[in-house]
Amino acid sequence: MQPGTLDLLQFGIDPDTTSTIVDTSSIDTHGFGEGYILRKHNSYDETDRGTEECRNDWKTYVGPVRVWGNRSDTVGNLMSLGMPMAIPESTDSRVTQSIAGAKQLQSKILLELLETDLDCGKQLVEQWQEMVSTTITHSKNFNNLDEYLEFRILDTGCGFSGGVILFGMGIRLTDEEHKIAREVVIAVWRALALLNDYFSFNKEYREFLESDDTTLVNAVWLYTQWENLDIETAKEVVRKKALEFEQKFLKDRQEFLKTHAHRNTRLAKYIEGWYYAMSANLWWNLDCPRYHSAPPNPEPTDPSVKEIEEKLGNTSIGQNVADQDLATSSTSDKAASHQKNELETPAAAASPSLSKATNETAEASNEVLDTKLLLEPYEYLISMPSKGVREAFVDALNLWFSIPEPHLTKIKDIGKKLHTASILGITERSDWVKLRDALERY
């Protein structure tokens, strides 16, 4: 019996209730996907509608959308392929009032997740926080494949994707269950990371050659450095490694279903969710314009999507939105950019009270003092990478208060200064009074 045709009904798992099998026999898979089945969720129209709503929000309140993401005319919507076992309650697409700014869009998504399922939503947020914090701080120097995959698994968002799968099925796992599941799904995570590197390399390498970067976060590139291989040979090494992990997952999954599934059907469903997620990612990588020579299509050509646009009222781009180029990148690229912005924060943003104290001392001694030593602790603190927790909290609150963006920016800046002051150890009442007066003037 093939791994993809295990009798799952004995564990209460029936994918046919929520999805149908997609025929992929005519597609060249480069050798990937043997033993895997591709399914499409029966509510694929809901994922199309949700994608279109999100797209309209982005166009109106953030900027132009250059590429039609998350959907392919050939294989369909990525979410309907990647989560074929999602329960109906998790696929509801509701039209809600749009809000301004990318950060607030994130807050809106978060609030809708928590409103749909509080427990599973919290679990998903925890996975997101772990992914972001790791990709910001992790070194990009790797000595071998194991070191690289340890990072890449987080960089590609496998933990977060697992949270999405659990949310879709309405399942929350304990810490112990997560540990058990990891022993099985770690192979598919590694396969997914290498699969993505294999198909994305050509695009990423072109961008690398046009940049000032000294290294490329891609297994193909790393093998050219580790073993002095040419690119084509390195790609073949990565392909074979990915195939090994693909088959290892099938073996580990089958063993788990035979020996443990009857004791924990929730874990069995979660692991089965990753089986179909692997299939979906393969077909997506084979087709998506991002990794292939076909020029990206900014608008969908599928009639069903056009019909959705007409029903929703495809919102045009506001006149006040700048025509900015929205380039897509890996989580590590975004994290590195975020870190760079944090490091470039000017010292001129130092607290007015600190500058005033320095000037008064200089006038008293009739000489100009160097402020370097005085401001060094402050500059160090503001240069550290931030997870944006305080800013995200302010954005979430602003869903109700609707404070104009200029004032919202000032509130966030005040929050940063108060946080920095607490770290610097401002404990005396007189110091806090000075800081308060400075912020009032601000």
mmCIF file of C-alpha atoms in Angstrom, residues 130-435:
data_model
loop_
_atom_site.group_PDB
_atom_site.id
_atom_site.type_symbol
_atom_site.label_atom_id
_atom_site.label_comp_id
_atom_site.label_asym_id
_atom_site.label_seq_id
_atom_site.Cartn_x
_atom_site.Cartn_y
_atom_site.Cartn_z
ATOM 1 C CA GLU A 130 9.337 32.812 17.703
ATOM 2 C CA MET A 131 9.918 33.001 13.958
ATOM 3 C CA VAL A 132 10.462 36.777 13.903
ATOM 4 C CA SER A 133 12.746 36.901 16.953
ATOM 5 C CA THR A 134 14.935 34.083 15.617
ATOM 6 C CA THR A 135 15.375 35.402 12.083
ATOM 7 C CA ILE A 136 16.333 38.866 13.369
ATOM 8 C CA THR A 137 19.129 37.691 15.652
ATOM 9 C CA HIS A 138 20.448 34.507 13.993
ATOM 10 C CA SER A 139 23.852 34.536 12.300
ATOM 11 C CA LYS A 140 23.814 33.974 8.536
ATOM 12 C CA ASN A 141 27.134 32.092 8.564
ATOM 13 C CA PHE A 142 26.698 28.313 8.311
ATOM 14 C CA ASN A 143 29.362 25.601 8.385
ATOM 15 C CA ASN A 144 27.241 22.645 7.306
ATOM 16 C CA LEU A 145 23.754 21.598 6.236
ATOM 17 C CA ASP A 146 22.533 20.805 9.755
ATOM 18 C CA GLU A 147 23.374 24.322 10.983
ATOM 19 C CA TYR A 148 21.723 25.850 7.940
ATOM 20 C CA LEU A 149 18.519 23.816 8.174
ATOM 21 C CA GLU A 150 18.155 24.614 11.872
ATOM 22 C CA PHE A 151 17.891 28.270 10.860
ATOM 23 C CA ARG A 152 16.060 27.755 7.563
ATOM 24 C CA ILE A 153 13.229 25.822 9.174
ATOM 25 C CA LEU A 154 12.404 28.940 11.184
ATOM 26 C CA ASP A 155 13.205 31.301 8.324
ATOM 27 C CA THR A 156 10.699 29.610 6.026
ATOM 28 C CA GLY A 157 8.078 29.804 8.765
ATOM 29 C CA CYS A 158 7.554 26.074 9.320
ATOM 30 C CA GLY A 159 6.574 26.592 12.952
ATOM 31 C CA PHE A 160 4.170 29.367 11.990
ATOM 32 C CA SER A 161 2.760 27.270 9.136
ATOM 33 C CA GLY A 162 2.189 24.491 11.646
ATOM 34 C CA GLY A 163 0.213 26.973 13.722
ATOM 35 C CA VAL A 164 -1.881 27.830 10.660
ATOM 36 C CA ILE A 165 -2.556 24.136 10.028
ATOM 37 C CA LEU A 166 -3.638 23.639 13.647
ATOM 38 C CA PHE A 167 -5.809 26.758 13.507
ATOM 39 C CA GLY A 168 -7.486 25.507 10.342
ATOM 40 C CA MET A 169 -8.313 22.170 11.974
ATOM 41 C CA GLY A 170 -9.314 23.735 15.302
ATOM 42 C CA ILE A 171 -6.633 21.818 17.221
ATOM 43 C CA ARG A 172 -4.399 23.008 20.050
ATOM 44 C CA LEU A 173 -1.463 20.812 21.052
ATOM 45 C CA THR A 174 0.296 20.681 24.404
ATOM 46 C CA ASP A 175 4.043 21.330 24.659
ATOM 47 C CA GLU A 176 4.622 17.594 25.023
ATOM 48 C CA GLU A 177 2.540 16.851 21.927
ATOM 49 C CA HIS A 178 4.516 19.432 19.963
ATOM 50 C CA LYS A 179 7.727 17.609 20.922
ATOM 51 C CA ILE A 180 6.304 14.273 19.773
ATOM 52 C CA ALA A 181 5.043 15.748 16.505
ATOM 53 C CA ARG A 182 8.364 17.446 15.814
ATOM 54 C CA GLU A 183 10.132 14.082 15.736
ATOM 55 C CA VAL A 184 7.891 13.121 12.812
ATOM 56 C CA VAL A 185 7.474 16.394 10.892
ATOM 57 C CA ILE A 186 11.096 17.596 11.167
ATOM 58 C CA ALA A 187 11.865 15.643 7.977
ATOM 59 C CA VAL A 188 9.139 17.370 5.987
ATOM 60 C CA TRP A 189 10.285 20.764 7.305
ATOM 61 C CA ARG A 190 13.787 20.058 6.019
ATOM 62 C CA ALA A 191 12.395 18.850 2.705
ATOM 63 C CA LEU A 192 10.312 22.012 2.336
ATOM 64 C CA ALA A 193 13.291 24.268 3.059
ATOM 65 C CA LEU A 194 15.466 22.554 0.456
ATOM 66 C CA LEU A 195 12.603 22.340 -2.030
ATOM 67 C CA ASN A 196 12.150 26.087 -1.797
ATOM 68 C CA ASP A 197 15.899 26.691 -2.151
ATOM 69 C CA TYR A 198 16.020 24.500 -5.257
ATOM 70 C CA PHE A 199 13.224 26.292 -7.100
ATOM 71 C CA SER A 200 13.974 29.819 -5.876
ATOM 72 C CA PHE A 201 17.732 29.759 -6.492
ATOM 73 C CA ASN A 202 17.781 31.203 -10.021
ATOM 74 C CA LYS A 203 15.741 34.235 -8.996
ATOM 75 C CA GLU A 204 17.623 34.763 -5.743
ATOM 76 C CA TYR A 205 20.998 34.372 -7.462
ATOM 77 C CA ARG A 206 20.141 37.042 -10.055
ATOM 78 C CA GLU A 207 19.185 39.423 -7.264
ATOM 79 C CA PHE A 208 22.340 38.497 -5.344
ATOM 80 C CA LEU A 209 24.572 39.385 -8.309
ATOM 81 C CA GLU A 210 22.925 42.802 -8.539
ATOM 82 C CA SER A 211 23.341 43.514 -4.818
ATOM 83 C CA ASP A 212 26.254 44.286 -2.505
ATOM 84 C CA ASP A 213 25.635 41.183 -0.394
ATOM 85 C CA THR A 214 28.545 38.840 0.279
ATOM 86 C CA THR A 215 26.551 35.664 0.864
ATOM 87 C CA LEU A 216 23.250 34.127 -0.173
ATOM 88 C CA VAL A 217 20.908 32.333 2.225
ATOM 89 C CA ASN A 218 20.253 29.374 -0.035
ATOM 90 C CA ALA A 219 21.492 25.779 0.215
ATOM 91 C CA VAL A 220 22.537 25.726 -3.452
ATOM 92 C CA TRP A 221 24.848 28.686 -2.936
ATOM 93 C CA LEU A 222 26.177 27.292 0.318
ATOM 94 C CA TYR A 223 27.135 23.995 -1.340
ATOM 95 C CA THR A 224 29.121 25.916 -3.956
ATOM 96 C CA GLN A 225 31.064 27.387 -1.031
ATOM 97 C CA TRP A 226 31.293 24.326 1.228
ATOM 98 C CA GLU A 227 32.387 21.842 -1.434
ATOM 99 C CA ASN A 228 33.609 24.124 -4.246
ATOM 100 C CA LEU A 229 30.873 22.894 -6.599
ATOM 101 C CA ASP A 230 29.523 24.538 -9.725
ATOM 102 C CA ILE A 231 25.930 25.723 -9.529
ATOM 103 C CA GLU A 232 24.310 22.889 -11.506
ATOM 104 C CA THR A 233 26.082 20.241 -9.439
ATOM 105 C CA ALA A 234 25.115 22.031 -6.222
ATOM 106 C CA LYS A 235 21.472 22.172 -7.340
ATOM 107 C CA GLU A 236 21.491 18.423 -7.942
ATOM 108 C CA VAL A 237 22.960 17.824 -4.472
ATOM 109 C CA VAL A 238 20.185 19.938 -2.927
ATOM 110 C CA ARG A 239 17.526 18.139 -4.986
ATOM 111 C CA LYS A 240 18.723 14.723 -3.804
ATOM 112 C CA LYS A 241 18.891 15.877 -0.172
ATOM 113 C CA ALA A 242 15.318 17.165 -0.437
ATOM 114 C CA LEU A 243 14.167 13.842 -1.896
ATOM 115 C CA GLU A 244 15.778 11.976 1.000
ATOM 116 C CA PHE A 245 13.874 14.083 3.531
ATOM 117 C CA GLU A 246 10.638 13.694 1.541
ATOM 118 C CA GLN A 247 10.843 9.927 1.730
ATOM 119 C CA LYS A 248 11.966 9.944 5.363
ATOM 120 C CA PHE A 249 8.835 11.862 6.303
ATOM 121 C CA LEU A 250 6.644 9.329 4.489
ATOM 122 C CA LYS A 251 8.339 6.529 6.417
ATOM 123 C CA ASP A 252 8.103 8.309 9.797
ATOM 124 C CA ARG A 253 4.483 9.310 9.139
ATOM 125 C CA GLN A 254 3.492 5.763 8.270
ATOM 126 C CA GLU A 255 5.231 4.411 11.360
ATOM 127 C CA PHE A 256 3.469 6.940 13.592
ATOM 128 C CA LEU A 257 0.049 6.151 12.132
ATOM 129 C CA LYS A 258 0.604 2.437 12.668
ATOM 130 C CA THR A 259 1.853 2.656 16.248
ATOM 131 C CA HIS A 260 0.573 5.875 17.871
ATOM 132 C CA ALA A 261 -2.364 7.344 15.942
ATOM 133 C CA HIS A 262 -4.980 5.285 17.796
ATOM 134 C CA ARG A 263 -3.787 6.873 21.070
ATOM 135 C CA ASN A 264 -3.781 10.474 19.848
ATOM 136 C CA THR A 265 -5.936 11.281 16.837
ATOM 137 C CA ARG A 266 -5.260 15.026 17.186
ATOM 138 C CA LEU A 267 -1.555 14.438 16.598
ATOM 139 C CA ALA A 268 -2.371 12.133 13.694
ATOM 140 C CA LYS A 269 -4.492 14.855 12.070
ATOM 141 C CA TYR A 270 -1.738 17.436 12.541
ATOM 142 C CA ILE A 271 0.890 15.173 10.960
ATOM 143 C CA GLU A 272 -1.486 14.389 8.103
ATOM 144 C CA GLY A 273 -1.924 18.124 7.636
ATOM 145 C CA TRP A 274 1.818 18.409 6.969
ATOM 146 C CA TYR A 275 1.595 15.586 4.429
ATOM 147 C CA TYR A 276 -0.771 17.670 2.307
ATOM 148 C CA ALA A 277 1.133 20.899 2.996
ATOM 149 C CA MET A 278 4.203 19.260 1.444
ATOM 150 C CA SER A 279 2.242 18.435 -1.703
ATOM 151 C CA ALA A 280 0.832 21.946 -1.940
ATOM 152 C CA ASN A 281 4.245 23.586 -1.606
ATOM 153 C CA LEU A 282 5.683 21.339 -4.305
ATOM 154 C CA TRP A 283 3.015 22.197 -6.863
ATOM 155 C CA TRP A 284 3.187 25.856 -5.932
ATOM 156 C CA ASN A 285 6.965 25.977 -6.407
ATOM 157 C CA LEU A 286 6.572 24.267 -9.777
ATOM 158 C CA ASP A 287 4.145 26.879 -11.068
ATOM 159 C CA CYS A 288 4.359 30.245 -9.301
ATOM 160 C CA PRO A 289 5.645 33.195 -11.425
ATOM 161 C CA ARG A 290 7.966 34.285 -8.602
ATOM 162 C CA TYR A 291 10.407 31.447 -9.285
ATOM 163 C CA HIS A 292 9.960 31.038 -13.030
ATOM 164 C CA SER A 293 10.748 33.024 -16.139
ATOM 165 C CA ALA A 294 7.141 33.936 -16.905
ATOM 166 C CA PRO A 295 6.534 37.625 -16.122
ATOM 167 C CA PRO A 296 4.393 38.139 -13.006
ATOM 168 C CA ASN A 297 0.764 38.812 -13.772
ATOM 169 C CA PRO A 298 -0.528 41.692 -11.635
ATOM 170 C CA GLU A 299 -4.145 40.655 -12.156
ATOM 171 C CA PRO A 300 -5.794 37.211 -12.119
ATOM 172 C CA THR A 301 -7.132 35.877 -15.410
ATOM 173 C CA ASP A 302 -9.312 33.154 -13.921
ATOM 174 C CA PRO A 303 -13.001 34.072 -14.537
ATOM 175 C CA SER A 304 -14.037 32.968 -11.041
ATOM 176 C CA VAL A 305 -11.619 35.447 -9.481
ATOM 177 C CA LYS A 306 -12.843 38.243 -11.748
ATOM 178 C CA GLU A 307 -16.370 37.430 -10.583
ATOM 179 C CA ILE A 308 -15.255 37.719 -6.947
ATOM 180 C CA GLU A 309 -13.655 41.099 -7.698
ATOM 181 C CA GLU A 310 -16.885 42.379 -9.238
ATOM 182 C CA LYS A 311 -18.965 41.201 -6.260
ATOM 183 C CA LEU A 312 -16.590 42.764 -3.740
ATOM 184 C CA GLY A 313 -16.074 45.946 -5.710
ATOM 185 C CA ASN A 314 -12.377 45.990 -6.597
ATOM 186 C CA THR A 315 -11.152 49.065 -4.732
ATOM 187 C CA SER A 316 -8.875 51.295 -6.759
ATOM 188 C CA ILE A 317 -5.675 52.706 -5.385
ATOM 189 C CA GLY A 318 -6.217 55.931 -3.445
ATOM 190 C CA GLN A 319 -4.694 59.095 -4.891
ATOM 191 C CA ASN A 320 -2.770 59.743 -1.704
ATOM 192 C CA VAL A 321 -0.979 56.384 -1.806
ATOM 193 C CA ALA A 322 2.590 56.547 -3.081
ATOM 194 C CA ASP A 323 3.382 54.350 -6.086
ATOM 195 C CA GLN A 324 5.874 52.213 -4.232
ATOM 196 C CA ASP A 325 7.385 48.985 -5.503
ATOM 197 C CA LEU A 326 6.417 46.124 -3.226
ATOM 198 C CA ALA A 327 9.269 43.637 -3.623
ATOM 199 C CA THR A 328 8.724 40.223 -2.051
ATOM 200 C CA SER A 329 11.493 38.635 -0.005
ATOM 201 C CA SER A 330 12.207 35.826 2.474
ATOM 202 C CA THR A 331 11.569 36.313 6.176
ATOM 203 C CA SER A 332 15.303 36.650 6.750
ATOM 204 C CA ASP A 333 15.527 39.483 4.171
ATOM 205 C CA LYS A 334 12.727 41.394 5.897
ATOM 206 C CA ALA A 335 14.217 40.766 9.304
ATOM 207 C CA ALA A 336 17.632 41.986 8.147
ATOM 208 C CA SER A 337 16.076 45.122 6.643
ATOM 209 C CA HIS A 338 14.190 45.755 9.866
ATOM 210 C CA GLN A 339 17.371 45.347 11.878
ATOM 211 C CA LYS A 340 19.226 47.734 9.574
ATOM 212 C CA ASN A 341 16.564 50.412 10.032
ATOM 213 C CA GLU A 342 16.813 50.038 13.782
ATOM 214 C CA LEU A 343 20.584 50.401 13.676
ATOM 215 C CA GLU A 344 20.357 53.592 11.615
ATOM 216 C CA THR A 345 18.203 55.439 14.142
ATOM 217 C CA PRO A 346 19.887 58.888 14.513
ATOM 218 C CA ALA A 347 21.391 59.965 17.786
ATOM 219 C CA ALA A 348 19.545 63.240 17.324
ATOM 220 C CA ALA A 349 16.449 61.470 18.639
ATOM 221 C CA ALA A 350 17.933 61.551 22.134
ATOM 222 C CA SER A 351 15.732 62.852 24.931
ATOM 223 C CA PRO A 352 15.540 66.701 25.044
ATOM 224 C CA SER A 353 16.161 66.554 28.778
ATOM 225 C CA LEU A 354 19.526 64.881 28.202
ATOM 226 C CA SER A 355 20.535 67.486 25.637
ATOM 227 C CA LYS A 356 19.395 70.313 27.906
ATOM 228 C CA ALA A 357 21.416 68.969 30.825
ATOM 229 C CA THR A 358 24.503 68.797 28.643
ATOM 230 C CA ASN A 359 24.078 72.368 27.372
ATOM 231 C CA GLU A 360 23.540 73.788 30.862
ATOM 232 C CA THR A 361 26.735 72.136 32.108
ATOM 233 C CA ALA A 362 28.675 73.468 29.125
ATOM 234 C CA GLU A 363 27.462 77.025 29.704
ATOM 235 C CA ALA A 364 28.345 76.858 33.403
ATOM 236 C CA SER A 365 31.957 75.977 32.662
ATOM 237 C CA ASN A 366 32.211 78.295 29.616
ATOM 238 C CA GLU A 367 33.370 75.406 27.430
ATOM 239 C CA VAL A 368 31.718 73.070 24.933
ATOM 240 C CA LEU A 369 31.556 69.479 26.218
ATOM 241 C CA ASP A 370 31.548 66.408 24.024
ATOM 242 C CA THR A 371 28.187 64.614 24.396
ATOM 243 C CA LYS A 372 29.525 61.272 23.142
ATOM 244 C CA LEU A 373 29.967 59.672 26.559
ATOM 245 C CA LEU A 374 26.662 61.027 27.815
ATOM 246 C CA LEU A 375 24.649 59.737 24.873
ATOM 247 C CA GLU A 376 26.547 56.474 24.336
ATOM 248 C CA PRO A 377 24.203 54.322 26.520
ATOM 249 C CA TYR A 378 21.165 55.789 24.794
ATOM 250 C CA GLU A 379 22.598 55.246 21.318
ATOM 251 C CA TYR A 380 23.433 51.661 22.202
ATOM 252 C CA LEU A 381 19.904 50.921 23.410
ATOM 253 C CA ILE A 382 18.150 52.433 20.408
ATOM 254 C CA SER A 383 20.465 50.509 18.069
ATOM 255 C CA MET A 384 19.305 47.145 19.410
ATOM 256 C CA PRO A 385 16.859 45.137 17.238
ATOM 257 C CA SER A 386 13.248 45.539 18.314
ATOM 258 C CA LYS A 387 10.446 42.974 18.091
ATOM 259 C CA GLY A 388 7.954 45.851 17.756
ATOM 260 C CA VAL A 389 5.764 44.576 20.589
ATOM 261 C CA ARG A 390 4.921 48.042 21.949
ATOM 262 C CA GLU A 391 4.219 49.418 18.474
ATOM 263 C CA ALA A 392 1.993 46.444 17.640
ATOM 264 C CA PHE A 393 0.075 46.984 20.888
ATOM 265 C CA VAL A 394 -0.494 50.645 19.996
ATOM 266 C CA ASP A 395 -1.665 49.633 16.503
ATOM 267 C CA ALA A 396 -4.099 47.139 18.007
ATOM 268 C CA LEU A 397 -5.548 49.756 20.378
ATOM 269 C CA ASN A 398 -5.882 52.191 17.498
ATOM 270 C CA LEU A 399 -8.424 49.893 15.877
ATOM 271 C CA TRP A 400 -10.881 51.422 18.345
ATOM 272 C CA PHE A 401 -9.462 54.941 18.820
ATOM 273 C CA SER A 402 -8.689 55.725 15.137
ATOM 274 C CA ILE A 403 -5.940 58.223 15.992
ATOM 275 C CA PRO A 404 -4.477 60.041 12.931
ATOM 276 C CA GLU A 405 -1.151 58.645 11.741
ATOM 277 C CA PRO A 406 1.031 61.682 12.699
ATOM 278 C CA HIS A 407 -0.216 61.571 16.306
ATOM 279 C CA LEU A 408 0.086 57.782 16.371
ATOM 280 C CA THR A 409 3.749 58.064 15.385
ATOM 281 C CA LYS A 410 4.388 60.470 18.275
ATOM 282 C CA ILE A 411 2.695 58.107 20.737
ATOM 283 C CA LYS A 412 4.904 55.243 19.573
ATOM 284 C CA ASP A 413 8.013 57.419 19.884
ATOM 285 C CA ILE A 414 7.058 58.414 23.428
ATOM 286 C CA GLY A 415 6.607 54.739 24.279
ATOM 287 C CA LYS A 416 10.100 53.998 22.984
ATOM 288 C CA LYS A 417 11.586 56.813 25.078
ATOM 289 C CA LEU A 418 9.820 55.660 28.236
ATOM 290 C CA HIS A 419 11.000 52.095 27.640
ATOM 291 C CA THR A 420 14.568 53.278 27.042
ATOM 292 C CA ALA A 421 14.434 55.421 30.180
ATOM 293 C CA SER A 422 13.364 52.436 32.267
ATOM 294 C CA ILE A 423 16.300 50.399 30.962
ATOM 295 C CA LEU A 424 18.744 53.245 31.593
ATOM 296 C CA GLY A 425 17.730 53.074 35.230
ATOM 297 C CA ILE A 426 15.939 56.386 35.719
ATOM 298 C CA THR A 427 14.540 55.712 39.171
ATOM 299 C CA GLU A 428 14.700 59.057 40.974
ATOM 300 C CA ARG A 429 11.495 61.060 41.025
ATOM 301 C CA SER A 430 13.292 64.216 39.947
ATOM 302 C CA ASP A 431 14.635 62.458 36.853
ATOM 303 C CA TRP A 432 11.164 61.259 35.893
ATOM 304 C CA VAL A 433 9.817 64.794 36.333
ATOM 305 C CA LYS A 434 12.445 66.087 33.912
ATOM 306 C CA LEU A 435 11.593 63.330 31.446
#
